Short mmCIF file of C-alpha atoms in Angstrom, two decimals:
data_model
loop_
_atom_site.label_atom_id
_atom_site.label_comp_id
_atom_site.label_asym_id
_atom_site.label_seq_id
_atom_site.Cartn_x
_atom_site.Cartn_y
_atom_site.Cartn_z
CA MET A 1 27.55 -13.66 73.78
CA ASN A 2 28.88 -10.11 73.64
CA THR A 3 32.55 -10.03 74.55
CA PRO A 4 33.69 -6.69 76.00
CA LEU A 5 36.02 -4.92 73.61
CA SER A 6 39.68 -5.52 74.35
CA PRO A 7 42.71 -3.78 72.85
CA GLY A 8 43.98 -7.26 72.05
CA ALA A 9 47.46 -8.73 72.14
CA LEU A 10 48.11 -7.49 68.58
CA GLN A 11 46.89 -3.94 69.08
CA GLY A 12 48.80 -1.60 66.77
CA VAL A 13 49.68 -4.31 64.22
CA LYS A 14 48.45 -3.42 60.74
CA VAL A 15 47.67 -6.33 58.40
CA LEU A 16 47.04 -6.01 54.68
CA ASP A 17 45.09 -9.12 53.71
CA LEU A 18 45.28 -9.72 49.96
CA SER A 19 44.30 -13.38 50.27
CA ARG A 20 41.23 -15.25 49.09
CA ILE A 21 39.45 -18.55 49.75
CA LEU A 22 40.45 -20.10 53.11
CA GLY A 23 44.02 -20.41 54.43
CA GLY A 24 44.98 -16.75 54.13
CA PRO A 25 41.61 -15.30 55.18
CA PHE A 26 41.52 -17.65 58.19
CA CYS A 27 44.94 -16.36 59.26
CA GLY A 28 43.73 -12.78 58.82
CA GLN A 29 40.64 -13.42 60.93
CA ILE A 30 42.72 -14.89 63.77
CA LEU A 31 45.03 -11.88 63.74
CA GLY A 32 42.01 -9.58 63.66
CA ASP A 33 40.31 -11.35 66.56
CA HIS A 34 43.38 -10.63 68.67
CA GLY A 35 43.44 -6.92 67.97
CA ALA A 36 45.26 -6.43 64.65
CA ASP A 37 43.84 -3.85 62.27
CA VAL A 38 43.10 -5.98 59.21
CA LEU A 39 42.35 -4.30 55.90
CA LYS A 40 41.26 -6.82 53.27
CA VAL A 41 41.56 -6.13 49.55
CA GLU A 42 39.30 -8.15 47.27
CA PRO A 43 39.09 -8.17 43.47
CA PRO A 44 36.19 -6.22 41.94
CA GLN A 45 34.02 -9.34 41.83
CA GLY A 46 34.83 -10.18 45.46
CA ASP A 47 36.43 -13.20 47.10
CA ASP A 48 35.33 -16.40 45.32
CA THR A 49 33.91 -17.81 48.55
CA ARG A 50 31.12 -15.24 48.42
CA THR A 51 29.50 -17.62 45.91
CA TRP A 52 30.17 -20.88 47.83
CA GLY A 53 26.66 -21.64 49.04
CA PRO A 54 23.90 -22.03 49.90
CA PRO A 55 23.09 -20.73 52.41
CA PHE A 56 23.34 -17.07 51.41
CA LYS A 57 22.58 -13.78 53.15
CA ASP A 58 22.11 -10.78 50.85
CA GLY A 59 23.83 -12.75 48.10
CA VAL A 60 26.93 -13.65 50.16
CA ALA A 61 27.56 -17.25 51.20
CA SER A 62 27.91 -18.43 54.80
CA TYR A 63 31.35 -19.80 53.85
CA TYR A 64 32.63 -16.23 53.40
CA PHE A 65 31.04 -15.06 56.65
CA GLY A 66 32.91 -17.77 58.54
CA LEU A 67 36.36 -16.44 57.54
CA ASN A 68 36.14 -12.66 57.28
CA ARG A 69 35.24 -11.23 60.65
CA ASN A 70 37.26 -8.38 62.21
CA LYS A 71 38.33 -7.06 58.82
CA ARG A 72 37.38 -4.04 56.79
CA ILE A 73 37.24 -4.59 53.05
CA GLN A 74 37.71 -2.67 49.82
CA PHE A 75 37.77 -3.70 46.17
CA LEU A 76 40.82 -3.13 43.96
CA ASP A 77 41.87 -4.49 40.58
CA LEU A 78 45.49 -5.45 41.21
CA SER A 79 46.04 -6.15 37.52
CA ALA A 80 45.52 -2.43 36.84
CA PRO A 81 48.12 0.29 37.57
CA ALA A 82 45.77 2.20 39.87
CA GLY A 83 45.15 -0.87 42.02
CA GLN A 84 48.86 -1.67 42.15
CA GLN A 85 49.70 1.87 43.24
CA ARG A 86 47.07 1.82 45.96
CA VAL A 87 48.37 -1.51 47.29
CA ARG A 88 51.90 -0.10 47.37
CA GLU A 89 50.64 2.77 49.51
CA LEU A 90 48.90 0.37 51.90
CA MET A 91 51.97 -1.88 52.08
CA ALA A 92 54.05 1.10 53.18
CA GLU A 93 51.77 1.51 56.21
CA ALA A 94 51.31 -2.20 56.98
CA ASP A 95 53.28 -4.46 59.29
CA VAL A 96 52.07 -7.68 57.68
CA VAL A 97 51.03 -8.64 54.15
CA LEU A 98 49.01 -11.83 53.61
CA GLU A 99 48.68 -13.20 50.09
CA ASN A 100 47.97 -16.51 48.38
CA PHE A 101 48.25 -15.68 44.71
CA LYS A 102 49.76 -18.23 42.37
CA VAL A 103 53.54 -17.82 42.55
CA GLY A 104 54.63 -15.22 40.00
CA THR A 105 51.32 -13.35 39.81
CA MET A 106 52.22 -10.50 42.16
CA GLU A 107 55.70 -10.36 40.63
CA LYS A 108 54.09 -9.89 37.21
CA TRP A 109 52.24 -6.91 38.67
CA GLY A 110 55.44 -5.47 40.16
CA ILE A 111 54.30 -5.86 43.76
CA GLY A 112 55.80 -9.23 44.74
CA TYR A 113 57.88 -9.97 47.80
CA GLU A 114 61.27 -9.77 46.11
CA GLN A 115 60.30 -6.48 44.46
CA MET A 116 59.02 -4.88 47.67
CA ARG A 117 61.36 -6.14 50.39
CA GLU A 118 64.17 -3.64 49.75
CA GLU A 119 61.73 -0.75 49.52
CA LEU A 120 59.83 -1.93 52.62
CA PRO A 121 62.28 -3.99 54.70
CA HIS A 122 60.04 -3.87 57.78
CA LEU A 123 57.27 -5.94 56.17
CA VAL A 124 56.44 -9.42 57.42
CA TRP A 125 55.22 -11.03 54.22
CA CYS A 126 53.14 -14.21 54.58
CA ARG A 127 52.76 -16.24 51.41
CA VAL A 128 50.27 -19.12 51.41
CA THR A 129 50.74 -21.51 48.49
CA GLY A 130 49.85 -25.03 47.48
CA PHE A 131 53.38 -26.44 47.20
CA GLY A 132 55.79 -23.59 47.79
CA ALA A 133 57.60 -21.58 45.13
CA ASP A 134 60.07 -24.18 43.85
CA GLY A 135 60.89 -27.87 43.77
CA PRO A 136 59.26 -30.65 41.71
CA LEU A 137 55.75 -29.34 42.43
CA GLY A 138 56.65 -25.71 43.10
CA SER A 139 54.28 -23.02 41.84
CA LEU A 140 51.49 -25.51 41.10
CA PRO A 141 48.06 -24.61 42.49
CA GLY A 142 46.99 -26.53 45.59
CA TYR A 143 43.55 -27.47 46.85
CA ASP A 144 42.62 -28.93 50.21
CA ALA A 145 41.17 -32.24 49.01
CA ALA A 146 43.96 -32.76 46.49
CA ILE A 147 46.57 -32.25 49.21
CA GLN A 148 44.66 -34.62 51.49
CA ALA A 149 45.07 -37.19 48.73
CA MET A 150 48.74 -36.46 48.01
CA ALA A 151 49.87 -36.11 51.63
CA GLY A 152 48.56 -39.54 52.64
CA ILE A 153 45.66 -38.26 54.74
CA MET A 154 42.96 -39.92 52.65
CA SER A 155 44.85 -43.20 52.70
CA ILE A 156 44.46 -43.51 56.47
CA ASN A 157 40.97 -41.99 56.71
CA GLY A 158 37.88 -44.17 56.31
CA GLU A 159 36.69 -47.61 57.31
CA ALA A 160 39.25 -50.41 57.27
CA ASP A 161 37.44 -52.22 54.46
CA GLY A 162 36.36 -49.05 52.64
CA GLU A 163 37.81 -46.62 50.14
CA PRO A 164 40.16 -43.73 50.99
CA LEU A 165 38.06 -40.89 52.35
CA ARG A 166 38.46 -37.12 52.52
CA VAL A 167 38.27 -35.66 56.01
CA GLY A 168 34.88 -33.97 56.17
CA LEU A 169 36.22 -30.46 56.71
CA PRO A 170 39.00 -28.47 54.99
CA VAL A 171 41.57 -29.54 57.54
CA VAL A 172 44.62 -28.84 55.36
CA ASP A 173 43.48 -25.32 54.48
CA MET A 174 42.67 -24.56 58.11
CA VAL A 175 45.94 -25.92 59.48
CA THR A 176 47.79 -23.95 56.82
CA GLY A 177 46.00 -20.85 58.12
CA LEU A 178 47.09 -21.71 61.65
CA ASN A 179 50.67 -22.32 60.54
CA ALA A 180 50.61 -19.00 58.68
CA THR A 181 49.45 -17.31 61.88
CA ILE A 182 52.24 -18.92 63.89
CA GLY A 183 54.76 -17.85 61.26
CA VAL A 184 53.53 -14.25 61.28
CA LEU A 185 53.75 -14.08 65.07
CA LEU A 186 57.26 -15.58 65.07
CA ALA A 187 58.40 -13.09 62.43
CA LEU A 188 56.86 -10.14 64.29
CA HIS A 189 58.60 -11.26 67.48
CA GLU A 190 61.96 -11.50 65.70
CA ARG A 191 61.39 -8.11 64.06
CA GLY A 192 61.28 -6.64 67.55
CA ARG A 193 64.97 -7.54 67.84
CA SER A 194 66.23 -6.98 64.31
CA GLY A 195 63.85 -4.33 63.01
CA ARG A 196 63.54 -6.36 59.81
CA GLY A 197 60.68 -8.29 58.29
CA GLN A 198 60.97 -11.58 56.44
CA LEU A 199 59.05 -14.01 54.26
CA VAL A 200 56.73 -16.49 55.99
CA ASP A 201 56.27 -19.46 53.64
CA ALA A 202 53.18 -21.55 54.51
CA SER A 203 52.22 -24.27 52.03
CA LEU A 204 49.28 -26.63 52.00
CA TYR A 205 51.59 -29.53 51.11
CA ASP A 206 53.84 -29.03 54.15
CA SER A 207 50.83 -28.57 56.40
CA GLY A 208 49.18 -31.74 55.10
CA LEU A 209 52.30 -33.78 55.77
CA SER A 210 52.62 -32.24 59.24
CA LEU A 211 49.27 -33.78 60.19
CA LEU A 212 50.45 -37.37 59.77
CA HIS A 213 51.21 -38.09 63.42
CA PRO A 214 51.32 -40.86 64.59
CA HIS A 215 51.24 -42.50 61.17
CA ALA A 216 54.51 -40.94 60.01
CA ALA A 217 56.20 -41.83 63.30
CA ASN A 218 54.94 -45.40 62.96
CA TRP A 219 56.30 -45.63 59.42
CA PHE A 220 59.67 -44.10 60.31
CA MET A 221 60.16 -46.70 63.02
CA GLY A 222 58.51 -49.79 61.55
CA ARG A 223 58.47 -49.16 57.78
CA LYS A 224 54.95 -50.62 57.67
CA VAL A 225 52.60 -48.55 55.53
CA PRO A 226 49.72 -47.30 57.75
CA GLN A 227 46.24 -48.47 56.82
CA ARG A 228 42.73 -47.19 57.43
CA SER A 229 41.24 -48.09 60.82
CA GLY A 230 37.88 -46.32 60.79
CA ASN A 231 37.30 -44.47 64.04
CA ALA A 232 39.90 -46.53 65.86
CA HIS A 233 43.36 -45.25 66.80
CA PRO A 234 46.22 -47.19 65.18
CA ASN A 235 48.21 -47.41 68.44
CA ILE A 236 45.68 -47.38 71.30
CA TYR A 237 42.56 -49.37 72.17
CA PRO A 238 39.75 -48.86 73.10
CA TYR A 239 40.05 -45.55 71.27
CA ASP A 240 37.03 -45.95 69.04
CA VAL A 241 33.29 -45.44 68.58
CA LEU A 242 31.30 -48.20 70.27
CA SER A 243 27.57 -48.91 70.16
CA THR A 244 25.41 -48.87 73.28
CA GLY A 245 21.75 -49.35 74.05
CA GLY A 246 21.26 -45.72 72.98
CA ALA A 247 23.55 -43.26 71.21
CA PRO A 248 27.03 -44.47 70.29
CA ILE A 249 29.92 -43.20 72.38
CA PHE A 250 33.57 -42.55 71.72
CA LEU A 251 36.00 -44.08 74.20
CA ALA A 252 39.52 -42.65 74.46
CA VAL A 253 41.12 -45.01 76.98
CA GLY A 254 44.80 -44.15 77.12
CA ASN A 255 46.18 -46.25 79.97
CA ASP A 256 45.66 -49.42 81.98
CA ARG A 257 44.13 -47.67 85.00
CA GLN A 258 41.44 -46.08 82.86
CA PHE A 259 40.67 -49.44 81.27
CA ARG A 260 40.25 -51.13 84.65
CA LEU A 261 37.95 -48.30 85.80
CA LEU A 262 35.87 -48.75 82.65
CA CYS A 263 35.57 -52.51 83.17
CA SER A 264 34.62 -52.10 86.82
CA HIS A 265 31.99 -49.47 86.04
CA VAL A 266 30.16 -51.72 83.57
CA GLY A 267 30.51 -54.85 85.72
CA ARG A 268 33.17 -56.56 83.59
CA GLU A 269 36.13 -56.59 86.00
CA ALA A 270 37.39 -59.82 84.44
CA LEU A 271 38.17 -58.00 81.18
CA GLY A 272 40.61 -55.78 83.01
CA GLN A 273 42.48 -58.87 84.27
CA ASP A 274 42.38 -60.84 81.02
CA GLU A 275 45.95 -61.13 79.74
CA ARG A 276 44.74 -60.24 76.23
CA PHE A 277 43.55 -56.85 77.48
CA ALA A 278 45.49 -56.08 80.67
CA THR A 279 48.06 -53.80 79.02
CA ALA A 280 47.80 -51.10 76.37
CA GLY A 281 49.92 -53.01 73.89
CA GLN A 282 47.89 -56.20 74.28
CA ARG A 283 44.59 -54.34 73.94
CA SER A 284 45.79 -52.84 70.67
CA VAL A 285 46.84 -56.26 69.36
CA HIS A 286 43.57 -57.93 70.43
CA ARG A 287 41.20 -55.08 69.56
CA ALA A 288 39.05 -57.25 67.26
CA GLU A 289 38.24 -59.49 70.24
CA LEU A 290 37.81 -56.65 72.73
CA LYS A 291 35.37 -54.44 70.83
CA PRO A 292 32.41 -56.88 70.73
CA LEU A 293 32.92 -57.75 74.40
CA LEU A 294 32.67 -54.09 75.36
CA GLU A 295 29.66 -53.49 73.13
CA GLN A 296 27.96 -56.49 74.73
CA ALA A 297 28.55 -54.89 78.14
CA PHE A 298 27.11 -51.58 76.87
CA ALA A 299 24.05 -53.11 75.16
CA GLN A 300 21.60 -52.26 77.93
CA LEU A 301 23.08 -48.85 78.77
CA ASP A 302 22.18 -45.39 77.53
CA GLY A 303 25.13 -43.91 75.64
CA VAL A 304 24.87 -40.30 76.83
CA THR A 305 24.43 -41.35 80.45
CA LEU A 306 27.30 -43.82 80.19
CA ALA A 307 29.63 -41.22 78.70
CA ASP A 308 28.78 -38.77 81.50
CA GLU A 309 29.36 -41.43 84.16
CA LEU A 310 32.68 -42.49 82.66
CA MET A 311 33.96 -38.94 82.44
CA ALA A 312 32.98 -38.41 86.08
CA ILE A 313 35.26 -41.28 87.18
CA GLY A 314 38.16 -40.26 84.95
CA VAL A 315 37.59 -42.39 81.86
CA PRO A 316 37.65 -40.23 78.69
CA ALA A 317 34.38 -40.75 76.81
CA ALA A 318 31.94 -38.66 74.82
CA PRO A 319 28.59 -39.02 73.08
CA VAL A 320 28.72 -38.57 69.30
CA LEU A 321 26.92 -35.26 68.71
CA ASP A 322 25.87 -33.62 65.47
CA VAL A 323 26.91 -30.06 64.58
CA GLN A 324 23.76 -28.44 65.97
CA GLN A 325 24.06 -30.34 69.24
CA ALA A 326 27.72 -29.34 69.56
CA LEU A 327 27.05 -25.65 68.87
CA GLU A 328 24.10 -25.58 71.29
CA HIS A 329 25.88 -27.48 74.08
CA PRO A 330 25.97 -25.53 77.38
CA HIS A 331 29.74 -25.82 77.57
CA THR A 332 30.05 -24.24 74.11
CA ALA A 333 28.26 -21.19 75.50
CA HIS A 334 30.36 -21.26 78.67
CA ARG A 335 33.58 -21.26 76.63
CA GLU A 336 32.25 -18.35 74.52
CA MET A 337 32.70 -20.33 71.33
CA VAL A 338 29.69 -18.79 69.59
CA VAL A 339 29.97 -15.10 68.67
CA LYS A 340 26.98 -12.88 67.99
CA MET A 341 27.19 -9.38 66.52
CA GLY A 342 23.79 -8.17 65.41
CA GLU A 343 22.55 -10.71 62.85
CA TYR A 344 26.01 -12.26 62.49
CA GLN A 345 26.89 -15.49 64.27
CA GLY A 346 30.19 -17.33 64.06
CA LEU A 347 32.64 -19.48 65.92
CA GLY A 348 34.59 -17.78 68.69
CA ALA A 349 38.34 -17.58 69.13
CA PRO A 350 39.69 -20.80 70.69
CA VAL A 351 42.79 -19.14 72.20
CA LYS A 352 41.89 -17.43 75.48
CA LEU A 353 44.23 -14.77 76.90
CA SER A 354 43.64 -13.56 80.46
CA ARG A 355 44.55 -9.86 80.09
CA THR A 356 44.08 -9.26 76.37
CA PRO A 357 41.30 -11.55 75.19
CA ALA A 358 40.00 -11.72 71.66
CA SER A 359 37.33 -9.22 70.71
CA TYR A 360 34.79 -8.97 67.93
CA ARG A 361 34.70 -5.49 66.48
CA PHE A 362 33.76 -5.78 62.80
CA ALA A 363 31.19 -8.14 61.34
CA PRO A 364 31.97 -9.53 57.87
CA LEU A 365 31.42 -7.09 54.98
CA SER A 366 32.44 -3.99 56.99
CA GLU A 367 33.95 -1.44 54.62
CA GLY A 368 37.28 0.32 55.04
CA GLN A 369 39.66 2.23 52.77
CA ASP A 370 42.56 2.99 55.08
CA PHE A 371 44.21 1.64 58.20
CA LEU A 372 42.88 3.07 61.42
CA PRO A 373 44.84 5.80 63.21
CA ASP A 374 47.30 4.32 65.70
CA SER A 375 45.19 5.47 68.64
CA ASP A 376 42.20 3.49 67.32
CA CYS A 377 43.96 0.23 66.40
#
């Protein structure tokens, strides 16, 4: 799809992206998609994710391409005086600085937040770290999988009788990037009143903990340590993957009416009246008995057809698709969730604005030395 160019909700906002790897660059891409002028500074050897492949295109990994759209890039050695001076000049023009250096690194170079905030009080400075700057773990490096382990995510992910399992995508890094984006937007909004910037502190550790709903809420109330439950929801049932006569489907039955509709549709009305399953709480308690009864009812049915039929009558259900099937689904195209610019393809912006939609102006690896003139932002 080729989205018409839009000035974007963040037109006129200048972002200096000094970040590498995932959380910071993801934040920068979101801001860029919505109209900010993002100038990315990489070390002379480039962002490490350029090597995170295969696959590669012209020696640059797909991982990098997925996080660095709508930016223009240049290479500077920030450990050298010339690079530090050039970054100071760019900071003076920027509205936002994104960085995820180990705490103390930019300060060692003389261009850290505390050193720059009096000189440039307008700057919104977004710092992405592993654990924050202080505290028992402050200043330590953080990595997505390690935070998944420390924040309890792995402990509740995986089959009930299996080992703790990492979520199969960098969920902590990506949520940290989203939280960083929210923080930047909040700080920009407040700056409109005060005229002053501030520090946005986004850590992987905080973001990992923030993902623990409903497990944290369950623990706060019941003091029972949450356990792994496979694909099943700890509080609701059937909210699980179930086998059929064809492809497996995911059921997300959230109330008693939906459950009765499900039972009626597959000719098992009696299940909806059974006292073990008639209410949400009872279904959750008796899930081990309910699951095989439902799978027995589905045994002669095609999973994709069943999921479509259930959705049509108001019962949340979905076939389990692989990545290719999801990306090639007609509704993915309808929602403009695949972007194409020349040979580049990537995921589209999930936030849709009616008057100032996202736009895709610069493919990854576009070069740029300076911010664009205000009239071109």
